[in-house]
Amino acid sequence: MREFGYRRARDVAGAVTLLEADPDARVLGGGTNLVDLMKTGVERPAQLVDVRELPLQHIESTSGGGLRIGATVTNSDLAAHPEVRRRYPALAQAVLAGASGQLRNMATLGGNLLQRTRCGYFADVAQPCNKRSPGTGCPAIAGEHRNAAILGASDHCVAVHPSDMGVALTAFDAVVSYETTGGPGELPIADFYLPVGGTPHRETALPPGALITGVTLPAAPVAAASRYRKVRERASYAFAIGSVAAALEVEAGVVRDVRVALGAVASRPWRAREAERVLTGAPAGARSFAAAADAELAAARTLPHNGYKVALIRNLMVAVLTELAEEDAR
Ligand SMILES: Cc1cc2nc3c(=O)[nH]c(=O)nc-3n(C[C@H](O)[C@H](O)[C@H](O)COP(=O)(O)OP(=O)(O)OC[C@H]3O[C@@H](n4cnc5c(N)ncnc54)[C@H](O)[C@@H]3O)c2cc1C
Ligand code: SF4
């Protein structure tokens, strides 16, 4: 690991000033991803700006009936918060499905959104990788790609975003707030992550030197009946090979409101808009759920070793929606 400077920010203005002063500075949240990447040389910041003592550790109700979650709220505190569990249960479930208790005690909301892909080539500085070293190529396409993207990928990168939390935040239309020396800004999560295209190294629309200050979840009554389901290669402490966050409201047997987002299928948490379109106004039953999954997955493109994901996600969507419909009927 190369030498680096360390500064502890006392307030948000001080943090963004430090970040702007040095383009090679990085925000340090819990450090559970950044420090690992520094050890392997993938990240080589000149300075770390520790933001853990900033007053961004609160979860509050908004006047519009939503929730505001500060950027340094730990994953453990987020998952345990009674209003998160009551109003957005899929979010609490998604957070608890990720990492381990020790990691969740350290990891923060901001860091979870910006954690980097777990693609093995990205993590190995001896390998080419368009995301880490633009223009060097993507060895995953002809190599190890069992967990590669099936939606929205490009010939430049097929890596998936690893966050569980991000999938639930995407289902619930979270808005990401940030601060720069030029003032505050906001990005709906649908615009926060950039499409991979020919620039896989550009992952978000955050301006350079921006500090994420929090996330706002708009009021969403449907979210109270929501669920997150994750499939992984072992029972715990593993990243998803597929996941679904869904919420469902049924009236007289017909889908009145629905949210679906998918994890580990694309370079970003994937909002299943086509599935939602098919479901809205349709009978709440297995046939509609399967048709919705098929509609969403019609755009899937697979490589030789990740084709299993299409069936996995289809089955997962149908299972989660069926469970939600059965609960609604009780
Ligand atoms: C063994 C292991 C298993 C894991 N399993 C899972 C899993 O199953 N599911 C899952 O979702 N995650 C998993 N994780 C990832 C873990 O959740 C992330 O490492 C964690 O969420 C990152 O949060 P952090 O605060 O530690 O971020 P850091 O490591 O501090 O930072 C990560 C990135 O975000 C930037 N950053 C941090 N905060 C801000 C901010 N406020 N503004 C701007 N930039 C910021 C940093 O500069 C850095 O680039 C796992 C991690 C490990 C080590
Ligand atoms: S899939 Fe993306 S992250 Fe992995 S090697 Fe290819 S360019 Fe790099």
Coordinates of C-alpha atoms in Angstrom, one line a residue, residues 66-310:
G66 CA -40.9 9.7 3.6
L67 CA -37.6 9.0 5.3
R68 CA -34.3 10.8 5.2
I69 CA -31.3 8.6 5.9
G70 CA -27.9 10.3 6.5
A71 CA -24.9 9.1 4.5
T72 CA -22.9 7.9 7.6
V73 CA -25.7 5.8 9.1
T74 CA -24.3 2.4 9.4
N75 CA -25.8 -0.6 7.7
S76 CA -26.6 -2.1 11.1
D77 CA -28.4 1.0 12.3
L78 CA -30.3 1.3 9.1
A79 CA -31.6 -2.3 9.2
A80 CA -32.6 -2.0 12.9
H81 CA -34.5 1.3 12.6
P82 CA -38.2 0.8 13.4
E83 CA -39.5 3.1 10.7
V84 CA -37.3 1.5 8.0
R85 CA -38.6 -1.9 9.1
R86 CA -42.2 -0.7 9.3
R87 CA -42.4 1.4 6.1
Y88 CA -39.7 -0.1 3.9
P89 CA -39.2 -3.7 5.1
A90 CA -37.4 -4.8 1.9
L91 CA -34.7 -2.2 2.6
A92 CA -34.0 -3.6 6.1
Q93 CA -34.1 -7.1 4.6
A94 CA -31.7 -6.2 1.8
V95 CA -29.2 -4.6 4.2
L96 CA -29.3 -7.7 6.5
A97 CA -28.7 -9.9 3.5
G98 CA -25.4 -8.3 2.9
A99 CA -22.0 -8.9 4.3
S100 CA -21.6 -9.9 8.0
G101 CA -22.6 -8.3 11.4
Q102 CA -19.1 -6.9 11.9
L103 CA -19.0 -5.4 8.4
R104 CA -22.5 -3.9 8.8
N105 CA -21.5 -2.3 12.0
M106 CA -18.7 -0.4 10.1
A107 CA -20.2 0.1 6.6
T108 CA -22.1 3.2 5.8
L109 CA -25.0 4.1 3.4
G110 CA -22.7 6.4 1.3
G111 CA -20.0 3.7 1.0
N112 CA -22.5 1.0 0.2
L113 CA -23.9 3.0 -2.8
L114 CA -20.3 3.6 -4.1
Q115 CA -18.8 0.2 -3.4
R116 CA -17.0 -1.2 -6.4
T117 CA -17.7 -4.3 -8.4
R118 CA -16.5 -7.7 -7.2
C119 CA -15.4 -8.8 -10.7
G120 CA -12.1 -10.7 -10.1
Y121 CA -10.3 -9.0 -13.0
F122 CA -11.1 -5.6 -11.6
A123 CA -9.6 -6.6 -8.2
D124 CA -6.4 -7.9 -9.8
V125 CA -4.1 -5.1 -10.9
A126 CA -2.0 -7.6 -13.0
Q127 CA -5.0 -8.1 -15.3
P128 CA -6.4 -5.8 -18.0
C129 CA -9.8 -4.2 -17.1
N130 CA -11.7 -1.4 -18.8
K131 CA -13.3 -0.3 -15.5
R132 CA -10.0 0.0 -13.6
S133 CA -7.7 1.0 -16.6
P134 CA -9.8 2.4 -19.4
G135 CA -9.0 1.0 -22.9
T136 CA -7.2 -2.2 -21.7
G137 CA -10.1 -4.6 -22.5
C138 CA -12.5 -6.8 -20.7
P139 CA -11.1 -10.3 -20.0
A140 CA -14.3 -11.4 -18.3
I141 CA -16.2 -11.7 -21.6
A142 CA -14.0 -14.6 -22.8
G143 CA -13.0 -15.6 -19.3
E144 CA -14.7 -16.0 -15.8
H145 CA -18.1 -14.5 -16.0
R146 CA -20.5 -16.7 -14.1
N147 CA -21.8 -13.7 -12.2
A148 CA -21.8 -11.3 -15.1
A149 CA -24.6 -9.0 -16.1
I150 CA -27.5 -10.1 -18.3
L151 CA -29.1 -6.7 -18.7
G152 CA -27.7 -3.4 -19.9
A153 CA -24.1 -4.6 -20.3
S154 CA -21.8 -3.6 -23.1
D155 CA -18.8 -5.0 -25.0
H156 CA -16.7 -2.9 -22.7
C157 CA -17.8 -4.3 -19.3
V158 CA -20.1 -7.0 -18.1
A159 CA -19.6 -6.5 -14.3
V160 CA -22.6 -6.4 -11.9
H161 CA -23.1 -3.9 -9.1
P162 CA -22.7 -5.7 -5.8
S163 CA -25.0 -3.7 -3.5
D164 CA -28.1 -5.3 -1.9
M165 CA -29.2 -2.1 -0.3
G166 CA -29.1 -0.3 -3.6
V167 CA -31.6 -2.7 -5.1
A168 CA -34.2 -1.8 -2.4
L169 CA -33.4 1.9 -2.7
T170 CA -34.0 1.7 -6.5
A171 CA -37.4 0.0 -6.0
F172 CA -38.5 2.8 -3.8
D173 CA -37.2 5.7 -6.0
A174 CA -34.6 7.0 -3.5
V175 CA -33.1 10.4 -4.2
V176 CA -29.4 10.8 -3.4
S177 CA -28.3 14.1 -1.9
Y178 CA -24.8 15.4 -2.2
E179 CA -22.7 18.5 -1.4
T180 CA -19.9 20.2 -3.3
T181 CA -18.1 23.4 -2.8
G182 CA -20.5 24.9 -5.4
G183 CA -23.5 23.9 -3.2
P184 CA -25.9 21.0 -2.7
G185 CA -27.4 18.8 -5.4
E186 CA -29.7 15.8 -5.8
L187 CA -29.9 12.8 -8.1
P188 CA -32.9 10.4 -8.4
I189 CA -31.3 7.0 -8.0
A190 CA -32.4 6.2 -11.6
D191 CA -30.0 8.8 -12.8
F192 CA -27.3 8.3 -10.1
Y193 CA -25.8 5.2 -11.7
L194 CA -24.7 5.7 -15.3
P195 CA -25.3 3.2 -18.0
V196 CA -22.1 1.2 -18.7
G197 CA -21.8 1.9 -22.4
G198 CA -18.2 2.6 -23.5
T199 CA -17.2 4.2 -20.2
P200 CA -17.4 1.6 -17.5
H201 CA -14.9 3.6 -15.4
R202 CA -17.6 6.3 -15.0
E203 CA -20.0 4.8 -12.6
T204 CA -22.1 7.6 -11.3
A205 CA -23.3 11.1 -12.2
L206 CA -21.9 12.6 -9.0
P207 CA -19.8 15.7 -9.7
P208 CA -16.1 15.4 -9.0
G209 CA -15.3 15.9 -5.3
A210 CA -18.9 15.4 -4.2
L211 CA -19.8 14.1 -0.8
I212 CA -22.9 12.1 -0.5
T213 CA -24.9 13.5 2.4
G214 CA -27.9 11.2 2.4
V215 CA -30.8 9.5 0.7
T216 CA -34.5 10.5 0.8
L217 CA -37.1 7.8 0.3
P218 CA -40.4 9.4 -0.9
A219 CA -43.6 8.3 0.8
A220 CA -44.7 5.0 -0.7
P221 CA -47.6 3.2 1.0
V222 CA -47.0 0.1 -1.2
A223 CA -43.5 -0.2 0.3
A224 CA -45.0 -1.4 3.6
A225 CA -45.8 -4.7 1.8
S226 CA -42.4 -5.3 0.4
R227 CA -39.8 -8.1 0.4
Y228 CA -36.1 -8.6 -0.6
R229 CA -34.9 -12.0 -1.6
K230 CA -31.3 -12.8 -2.5
V231 CA -29.7 -15.9 -4.0
R232 CA -26.1 -16.5 -3.3
E233 CA -23.7 -19.4 -3.7
R234 CA -23.6 -20.1 0.1
A235 CA -25.9 -19.3 2.9
S236 CA -24.2 -16.2 4.3
Y237 CA -21.5 -13.7 3.9
A238 CA -21.6 -13.8 0.1
F239 CA -22.6 -11.4 -2.7
A240 CA -25.8 -12.0 -4.7
I241 CA -25.9 -14.0 -7.9
G242 CA -29.4 -12.6 -8.3
S243 CA -31.9 -10.7 -6.1
V244 CA -35.3 -9.1 -6.2
A245 CA -36.8 -6.3 -4.2
A246 CA -40.6 -6.1 -4.7
A247 CA -43.6 -4.4 -3.3
L248 CA -47.2 -5.2 -4.2
E249 CA -50.6 -3.7 -3.5
V250 CA -53.6 -5.7 -4.7
E251 CA -57.3 -4.5 -4.8
A252 CA -60.1 -6.9 -5.7
G253 CA -57.6 -9.3 -7.1
V254 CA -56.0 -6.7 -9.4
V255 CA -52.5 -5.2 -9.1
R256 CA -53.0 -1.6 -8.1
D257 CA -49.4 -0.6 -7.4
V258 CA -46.2 -2.6 -7.8
R259 CA -42.4 -2.0 -7.5
V260 CA -39.7 -4.4 -8.7
A261 CA -36.0 -4.0 -8.8
L262 CA -33.3 -6.6 -9.5
G263 CA -29.8 -7.1 -8.2
A264 CA -26.7 -8.7 -9.6
V265 CA -28.1 -8.5 -13.2
A266 CA -26.5 -5.2 -14.4
S267 CA -23.8 -2.6 -13.8
R268 CA -26.4 -0.9 -11.5
P269 CA -29.4 -1.9 -9.4
W270 CA -32.0 -2.6 -12.1
R271 CA -35.5 -1.2 -11.9
A272 CA -37.8 -3.6 -13.7
R273 CA -40.0 -1.0 -15.4
E274 CA -41.3 -3.4 -18.1
A275 CA -42.4 -5.9 -15.5
E276 CA -44.2 -3.1 -13.5
R277 CA -45.9 -2.0 -16.7
V278 CA -47.2 -5.5 -17.5
L279 CA -48.4 -6.0 -13.9
T280 CA -50.2 -2.8 -13.2
G281 CA -53.9 -3.5 -13.6
A282 CA -53.3 -7.2 -14.3
P283 CA -54.8 -10.0 -12.2
A284 CA -52.5 -10.7 -9.2
G285 CA -51.6 -14.3 -10.0
A286 CA -48.9 -16.6 -11.2
R287 CA -49.7 -16.1 -14.9
S288 CA -49.3 -12.3 -14.6
F289 CA -46.2 -12.6 -12.5
A290 CA -44.5 -15.0 -15.0
A291 CA -45.6 -12.7 -18.0
A292 CA -44.1 -9.7 -16.2
A293 CA -40.8 -11.5 -15.6
D294 CA -40.6 -12.7 -19.2
A295 CA -41.3 -9.1 -20.4
E296 CA -38.5 -7.7 -18.3
L297 CA -36.1 -10.5 -19.2
A298 CA -36.8 -10.3 -23.0
A299 CA -33.9 -7.9 -23.2
A300 CA -31.5 -10.2 -21.4
R301 CA -28.2 -11.0 -23.2
T302 CA -26.1 -13.9 -21.9
L303 CA -22.6 -15.2 -22.2
P304 CA -21.7 -18.9 -22.2
H305 CA -21.6 -19.2 -18.4
N306 CA -24.2 -16.8 -17.0
G307 CA -27.3 -18.0 -18.9
Y308 CA -28.6 -19.6 -15.7
K309 CA -29.4 -16.2 -14.3
V310 CA -32.4 -15.7 -16.7

